[in-house]
mmCIF file of C-alpha atoms in Angstrom:
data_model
loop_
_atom_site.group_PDB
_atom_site.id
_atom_site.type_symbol
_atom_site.label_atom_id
_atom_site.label_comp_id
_atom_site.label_asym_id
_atom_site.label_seq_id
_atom_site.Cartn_x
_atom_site.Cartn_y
_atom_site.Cartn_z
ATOM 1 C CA UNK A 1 25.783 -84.909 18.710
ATOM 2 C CA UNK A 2 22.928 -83.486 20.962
ATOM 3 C CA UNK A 3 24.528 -81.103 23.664
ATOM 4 C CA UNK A 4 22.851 -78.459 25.453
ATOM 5 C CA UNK A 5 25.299 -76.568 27.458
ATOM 6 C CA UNK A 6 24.314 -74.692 30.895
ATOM 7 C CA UNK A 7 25.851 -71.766 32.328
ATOM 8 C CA UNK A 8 27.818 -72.202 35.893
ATOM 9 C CA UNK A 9 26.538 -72.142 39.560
ATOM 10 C CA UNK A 10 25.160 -68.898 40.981
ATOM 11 C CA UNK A 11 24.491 -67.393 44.608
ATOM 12 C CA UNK A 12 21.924 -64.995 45.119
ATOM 13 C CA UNK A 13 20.344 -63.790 48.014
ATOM 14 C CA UNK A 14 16.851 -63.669 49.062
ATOM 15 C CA UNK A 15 14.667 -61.399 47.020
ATOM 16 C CA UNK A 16 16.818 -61.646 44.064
ATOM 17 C CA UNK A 17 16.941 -62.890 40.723
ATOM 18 C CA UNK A 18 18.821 -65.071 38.778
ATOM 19 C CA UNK A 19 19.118 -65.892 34.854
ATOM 20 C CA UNK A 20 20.494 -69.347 33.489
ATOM 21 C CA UNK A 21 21.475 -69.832 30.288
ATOM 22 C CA UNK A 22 21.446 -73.173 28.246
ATOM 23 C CA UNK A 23 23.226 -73.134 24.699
ATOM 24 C CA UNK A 24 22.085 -75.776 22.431
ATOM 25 C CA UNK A 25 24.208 -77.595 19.391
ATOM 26 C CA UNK A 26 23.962 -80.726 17.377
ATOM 27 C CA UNK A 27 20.352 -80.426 16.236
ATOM 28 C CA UNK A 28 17.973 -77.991 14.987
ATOM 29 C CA UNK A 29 17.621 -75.329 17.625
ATOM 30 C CA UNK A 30 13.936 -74.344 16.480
ATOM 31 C CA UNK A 31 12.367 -77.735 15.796
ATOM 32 C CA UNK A 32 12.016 -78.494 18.862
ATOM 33 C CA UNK A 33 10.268 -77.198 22.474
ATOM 34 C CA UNK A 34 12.508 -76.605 25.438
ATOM 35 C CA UNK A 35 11.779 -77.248 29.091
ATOM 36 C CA UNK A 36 13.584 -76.068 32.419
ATOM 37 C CA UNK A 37 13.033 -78.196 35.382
ATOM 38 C CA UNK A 38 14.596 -78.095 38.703
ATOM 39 C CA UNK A 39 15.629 -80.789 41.770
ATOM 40 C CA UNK A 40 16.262 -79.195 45.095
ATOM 41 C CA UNK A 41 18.778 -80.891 47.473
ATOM 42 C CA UNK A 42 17.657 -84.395 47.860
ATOM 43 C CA UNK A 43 14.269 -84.244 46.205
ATOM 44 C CA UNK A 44 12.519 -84.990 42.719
ATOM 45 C CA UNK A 45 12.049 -83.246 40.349
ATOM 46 C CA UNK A 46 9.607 -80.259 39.367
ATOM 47 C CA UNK A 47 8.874 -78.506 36.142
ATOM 48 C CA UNK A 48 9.205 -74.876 35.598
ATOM 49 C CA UNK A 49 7.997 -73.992 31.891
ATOM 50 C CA UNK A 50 8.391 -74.475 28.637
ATOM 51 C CA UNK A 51 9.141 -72.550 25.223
ATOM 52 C CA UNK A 52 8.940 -73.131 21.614
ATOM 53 C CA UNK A 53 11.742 -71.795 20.091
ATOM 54 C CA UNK A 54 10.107 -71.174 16.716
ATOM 55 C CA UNK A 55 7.573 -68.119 17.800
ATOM 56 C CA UNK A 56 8.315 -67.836 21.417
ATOM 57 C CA UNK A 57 5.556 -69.201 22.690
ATOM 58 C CA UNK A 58 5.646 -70.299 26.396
ATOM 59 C CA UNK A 59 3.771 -72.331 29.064
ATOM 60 C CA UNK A 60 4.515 -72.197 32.992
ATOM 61 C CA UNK A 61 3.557 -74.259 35.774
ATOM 62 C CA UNK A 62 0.922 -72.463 37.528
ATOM 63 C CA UNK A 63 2.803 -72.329 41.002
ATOM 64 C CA UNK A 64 5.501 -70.376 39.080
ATOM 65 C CA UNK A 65 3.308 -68.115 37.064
ATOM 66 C CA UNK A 66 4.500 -64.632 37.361
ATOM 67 C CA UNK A 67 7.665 -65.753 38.621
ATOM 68 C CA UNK A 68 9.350 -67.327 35.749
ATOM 69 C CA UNK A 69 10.634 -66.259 32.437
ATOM 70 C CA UNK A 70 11.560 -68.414 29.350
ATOM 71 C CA UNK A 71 13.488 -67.270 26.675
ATOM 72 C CA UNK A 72 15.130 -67.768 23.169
ATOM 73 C CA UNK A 73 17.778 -66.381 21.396
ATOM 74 C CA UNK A 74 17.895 -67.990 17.770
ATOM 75 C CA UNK A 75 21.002 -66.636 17.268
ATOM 76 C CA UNK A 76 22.560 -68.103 19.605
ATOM 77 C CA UNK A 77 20.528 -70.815 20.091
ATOM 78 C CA UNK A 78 20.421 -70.213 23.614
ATOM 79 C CA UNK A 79 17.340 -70.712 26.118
ATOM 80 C CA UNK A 80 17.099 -68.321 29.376
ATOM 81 C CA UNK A 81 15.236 -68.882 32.772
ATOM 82 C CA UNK A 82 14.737 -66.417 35.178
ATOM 83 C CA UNK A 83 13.747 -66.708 38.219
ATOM 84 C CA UNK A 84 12.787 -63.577 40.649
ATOM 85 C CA UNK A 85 11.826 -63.195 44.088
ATOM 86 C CA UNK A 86 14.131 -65.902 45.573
ATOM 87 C CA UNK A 87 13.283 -67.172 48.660
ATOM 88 C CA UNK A 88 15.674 -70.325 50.063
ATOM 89 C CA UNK A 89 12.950 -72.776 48.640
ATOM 90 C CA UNK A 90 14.444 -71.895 45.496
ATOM 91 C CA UNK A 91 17.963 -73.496 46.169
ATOM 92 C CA UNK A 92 18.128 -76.517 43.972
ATOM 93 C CA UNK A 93 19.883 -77.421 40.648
ATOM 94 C CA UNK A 94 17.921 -76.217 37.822
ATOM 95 C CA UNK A 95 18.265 -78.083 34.222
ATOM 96 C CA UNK A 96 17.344 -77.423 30.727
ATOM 97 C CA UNK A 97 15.537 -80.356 28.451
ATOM 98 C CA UNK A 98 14.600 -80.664 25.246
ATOM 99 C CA UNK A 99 11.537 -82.449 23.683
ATOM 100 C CA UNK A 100 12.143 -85.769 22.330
ATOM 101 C CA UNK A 101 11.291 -86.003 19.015
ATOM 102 C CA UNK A 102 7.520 -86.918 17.826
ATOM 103 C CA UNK A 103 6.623 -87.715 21.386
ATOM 104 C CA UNK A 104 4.702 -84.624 23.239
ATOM 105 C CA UNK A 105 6.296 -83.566 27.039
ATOM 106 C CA UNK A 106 9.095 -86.268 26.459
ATOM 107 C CA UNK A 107 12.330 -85.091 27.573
ATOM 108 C CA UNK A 108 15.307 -87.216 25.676
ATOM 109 C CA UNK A 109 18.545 -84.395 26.230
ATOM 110 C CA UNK A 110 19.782 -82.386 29.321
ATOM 111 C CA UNK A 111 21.961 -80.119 30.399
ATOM 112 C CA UNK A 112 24.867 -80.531 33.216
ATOM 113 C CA UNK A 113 22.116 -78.827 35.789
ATOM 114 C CA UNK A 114 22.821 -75.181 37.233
ATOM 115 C CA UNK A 115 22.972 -75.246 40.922
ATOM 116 C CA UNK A 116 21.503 -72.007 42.670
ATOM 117 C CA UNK A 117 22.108 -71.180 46.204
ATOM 118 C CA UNK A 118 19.848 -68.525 47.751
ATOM 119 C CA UNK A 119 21.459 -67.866 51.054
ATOM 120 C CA UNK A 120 21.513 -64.232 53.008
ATOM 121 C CA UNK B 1 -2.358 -80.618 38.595
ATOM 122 C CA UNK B 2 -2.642 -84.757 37.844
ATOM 123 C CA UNK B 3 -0.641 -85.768 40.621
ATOM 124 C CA UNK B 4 1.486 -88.863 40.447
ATOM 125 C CA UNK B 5 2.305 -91.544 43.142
ATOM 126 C CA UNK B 6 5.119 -93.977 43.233
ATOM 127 C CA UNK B 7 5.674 -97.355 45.246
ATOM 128 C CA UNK B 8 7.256 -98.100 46.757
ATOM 129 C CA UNK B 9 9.536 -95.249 47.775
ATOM 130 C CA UNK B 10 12.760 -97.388 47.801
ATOM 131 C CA UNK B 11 13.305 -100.874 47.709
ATOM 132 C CA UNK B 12 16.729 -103.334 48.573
ATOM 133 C CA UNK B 13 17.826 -105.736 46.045
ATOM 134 C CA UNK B 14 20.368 -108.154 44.350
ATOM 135 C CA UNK B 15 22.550 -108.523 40.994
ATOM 136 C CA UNK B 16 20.150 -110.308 39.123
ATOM 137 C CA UNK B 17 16.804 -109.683 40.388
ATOM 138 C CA UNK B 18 13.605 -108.644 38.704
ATOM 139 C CA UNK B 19 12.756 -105.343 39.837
ATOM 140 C CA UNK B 20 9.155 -103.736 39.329
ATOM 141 C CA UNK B 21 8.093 -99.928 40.546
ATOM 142 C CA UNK B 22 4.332 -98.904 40.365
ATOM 143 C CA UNK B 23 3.373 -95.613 39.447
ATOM 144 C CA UNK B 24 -0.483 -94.611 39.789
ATOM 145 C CA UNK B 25 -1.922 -91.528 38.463
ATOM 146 C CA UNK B 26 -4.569 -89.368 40.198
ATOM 147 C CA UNK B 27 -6.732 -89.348 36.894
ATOM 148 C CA UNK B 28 -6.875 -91.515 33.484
ATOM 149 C CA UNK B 29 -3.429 -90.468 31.267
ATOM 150 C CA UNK B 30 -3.928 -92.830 28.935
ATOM 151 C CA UNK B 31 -0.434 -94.466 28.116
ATOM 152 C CA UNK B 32 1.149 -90.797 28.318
ATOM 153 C CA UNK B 33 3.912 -92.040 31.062
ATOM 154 C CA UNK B 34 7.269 -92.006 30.647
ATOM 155 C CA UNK B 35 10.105 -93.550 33.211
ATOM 156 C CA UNK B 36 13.391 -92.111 33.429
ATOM 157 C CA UNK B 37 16.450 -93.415 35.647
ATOM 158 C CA UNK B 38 18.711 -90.907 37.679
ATOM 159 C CA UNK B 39 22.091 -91.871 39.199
ATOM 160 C CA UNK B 40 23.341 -89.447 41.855
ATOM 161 C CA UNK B 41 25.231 -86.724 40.848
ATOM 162 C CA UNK B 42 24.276 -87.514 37.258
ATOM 163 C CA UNK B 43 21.532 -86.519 35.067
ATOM 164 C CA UNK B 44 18.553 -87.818 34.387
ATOM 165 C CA UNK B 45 17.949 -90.546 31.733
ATOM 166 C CA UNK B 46 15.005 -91.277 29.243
ATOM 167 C CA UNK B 47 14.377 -95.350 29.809
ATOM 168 C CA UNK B 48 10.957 -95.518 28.767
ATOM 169 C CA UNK B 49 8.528 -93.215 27.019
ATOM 170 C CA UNK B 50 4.756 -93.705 26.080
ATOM 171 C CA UNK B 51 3.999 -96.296 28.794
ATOM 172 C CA UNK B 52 6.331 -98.761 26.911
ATOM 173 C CA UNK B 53 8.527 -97.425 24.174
ATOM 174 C CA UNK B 54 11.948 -98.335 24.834
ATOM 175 C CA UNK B 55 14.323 -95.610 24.070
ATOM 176 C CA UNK B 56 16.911 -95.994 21.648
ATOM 177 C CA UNK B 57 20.032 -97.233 23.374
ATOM 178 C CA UNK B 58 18.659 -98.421 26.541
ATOM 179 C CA UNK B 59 19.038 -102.486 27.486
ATOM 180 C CA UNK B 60 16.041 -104.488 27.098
ATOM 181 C CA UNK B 61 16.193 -105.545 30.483
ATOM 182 C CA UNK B 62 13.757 -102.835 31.310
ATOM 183 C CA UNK B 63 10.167 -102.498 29.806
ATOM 184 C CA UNK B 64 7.516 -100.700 30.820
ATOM 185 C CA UNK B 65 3.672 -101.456 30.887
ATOM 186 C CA UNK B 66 0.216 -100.270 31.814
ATOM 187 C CA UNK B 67 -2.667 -97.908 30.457
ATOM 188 C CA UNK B 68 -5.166 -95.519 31.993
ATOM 189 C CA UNK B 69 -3.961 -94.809 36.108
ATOM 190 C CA UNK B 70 -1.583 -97.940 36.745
ATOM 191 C CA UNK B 71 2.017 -98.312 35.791
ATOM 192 C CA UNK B 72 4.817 -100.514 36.022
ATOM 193 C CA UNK B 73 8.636 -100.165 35.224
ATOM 194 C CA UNK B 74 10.436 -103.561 35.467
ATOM 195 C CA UNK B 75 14.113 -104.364 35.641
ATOM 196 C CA UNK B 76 15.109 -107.896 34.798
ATOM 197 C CA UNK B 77 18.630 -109.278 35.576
ATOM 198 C CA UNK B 78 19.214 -106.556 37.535
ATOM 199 C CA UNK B 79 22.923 -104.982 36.913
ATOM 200 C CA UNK B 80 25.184 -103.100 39.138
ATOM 201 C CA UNK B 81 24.972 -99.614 36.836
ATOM 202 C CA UNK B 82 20.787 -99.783 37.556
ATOM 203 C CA UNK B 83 21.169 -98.931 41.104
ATOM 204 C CA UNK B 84 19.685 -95.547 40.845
ATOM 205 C CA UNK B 85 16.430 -93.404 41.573
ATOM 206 C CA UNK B 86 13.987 -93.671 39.479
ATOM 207 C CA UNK B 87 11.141 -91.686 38.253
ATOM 208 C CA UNK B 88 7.746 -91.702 36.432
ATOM 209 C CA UNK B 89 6.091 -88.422 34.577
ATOM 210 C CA UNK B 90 3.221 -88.122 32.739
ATOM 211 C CA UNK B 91 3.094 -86.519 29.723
ATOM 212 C CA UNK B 92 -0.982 -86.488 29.168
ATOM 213 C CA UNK B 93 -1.385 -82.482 30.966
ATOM 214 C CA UNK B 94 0.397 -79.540 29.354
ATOM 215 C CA UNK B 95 1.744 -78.952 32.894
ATOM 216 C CA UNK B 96 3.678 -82.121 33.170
ATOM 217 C CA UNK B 97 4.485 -83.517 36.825
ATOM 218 C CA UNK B 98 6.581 -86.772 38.151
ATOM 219 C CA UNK B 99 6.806 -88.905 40.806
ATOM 220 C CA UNK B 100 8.039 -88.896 43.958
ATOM 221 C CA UNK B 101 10.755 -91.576 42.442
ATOM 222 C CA UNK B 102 11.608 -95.163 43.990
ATOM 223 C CA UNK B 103 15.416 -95.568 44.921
ATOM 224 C CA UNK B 104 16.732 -99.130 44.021
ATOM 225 C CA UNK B 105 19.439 -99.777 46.426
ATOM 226 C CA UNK B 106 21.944 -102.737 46.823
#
């Protein structure tokens, strides 16, 4: 079955980065795109970026641009985000998603969510 | 961005009831909205993709409808496991964005 596994909670402090991971199994890792996406405490949620596993290829939502990094590891078949320049607007869970099948920007597996606490 | 708009932002209701949430884009997106359903602490769940493509697995009691800016996700028979926030996205702009959400409380 579908899993996509997410590395564990992190605390960072302002002006720092932070790198989750998300390790995929049950299907094949480069057929299809992976998104991150993050809720902060209480809210809804917000999209971060995307990648296509098969060539790399990303897209970011503007507000992030520069910001955020999306990577792949076929290897592995692991996705990264990193985030830099935390500010306390950053604290939120972050989760990974992957691309339903057939249907563009459709997101039909997650991971457990990441939570990230920037706090001085 | 195509922003999206939800109403209303949470509403009370009853085992049983039909429940309906609007969702109204800021621009023509075709039937490119999908619904999903978040319980707290959990994550969130696919219901509805395409406007009104049940996904596999999910009870019939919920259907989705609309084209073009206006959107509705209904719940029929309500049950007590579809208390729960719930949230439209669209899926028409590379740079996908959702809803505020609508909170269906007992």
């Amino acid at each position: 079955q579908v899993q996509l596994v997410q590395s564990g909670a992190e605390v960072k402090k302002p002006g720092a980065s932070v790198k989750v991971s998300c390790k995929s199994s049950g299907y094949s890792f480069t057929s299809y795109y992976m998104h991150w996406l993050r809720q902060a405490p209480g809210q809804g949620l917000e999209w971060l970026g995307q990648i296509n596993p098969n060539g790399d290829t990303t897209r970011y939502a503007q507000r992030f641009q520069g910001r955020v990094t999306v990577t792949s590891d076929t290897s592995t078949s692991t996705v990264y985000m990193e985030l830099s320049s935390l500010s306390s607007e950053d604290t939120a869970v972050y989760y990974c998603a992957r691309n339903r099948p057939m249907v563009t920007r459709t997101l039909d597996y997650w991971g457990q969510g990441t939570l990230v606490t920037v706090s001085s | 961005d195509i922003q999206m708009t939800q109403s209303p932002s949470s509403l009370s209701a009853s085992v049983g009831d039909r429940v309906t949430i609007t969702c109204r884009a800021s621009q023509s997106i075709l039937n490119y909205v999908n619904w999903y359903q978040q319980i707290p602490g959990t994550t969130p769940k696919l219901l509805i993709y395409s406007a009104s493509s049940l996904e596999s697995g999910v009870p019939s009691r919920f259907s989705g409808s609309g084209s073009g800016t206006d959107f509705t996700l209904t719940i029929s028979n309500l049950q007590p496991e579809d208390f729960a926030t719930y949230y439209c996205q669209q899926s028409y702009s590379p740079l996908f964005t959702f809803g505020p959400g609508t909170k269906v409380e007992i």
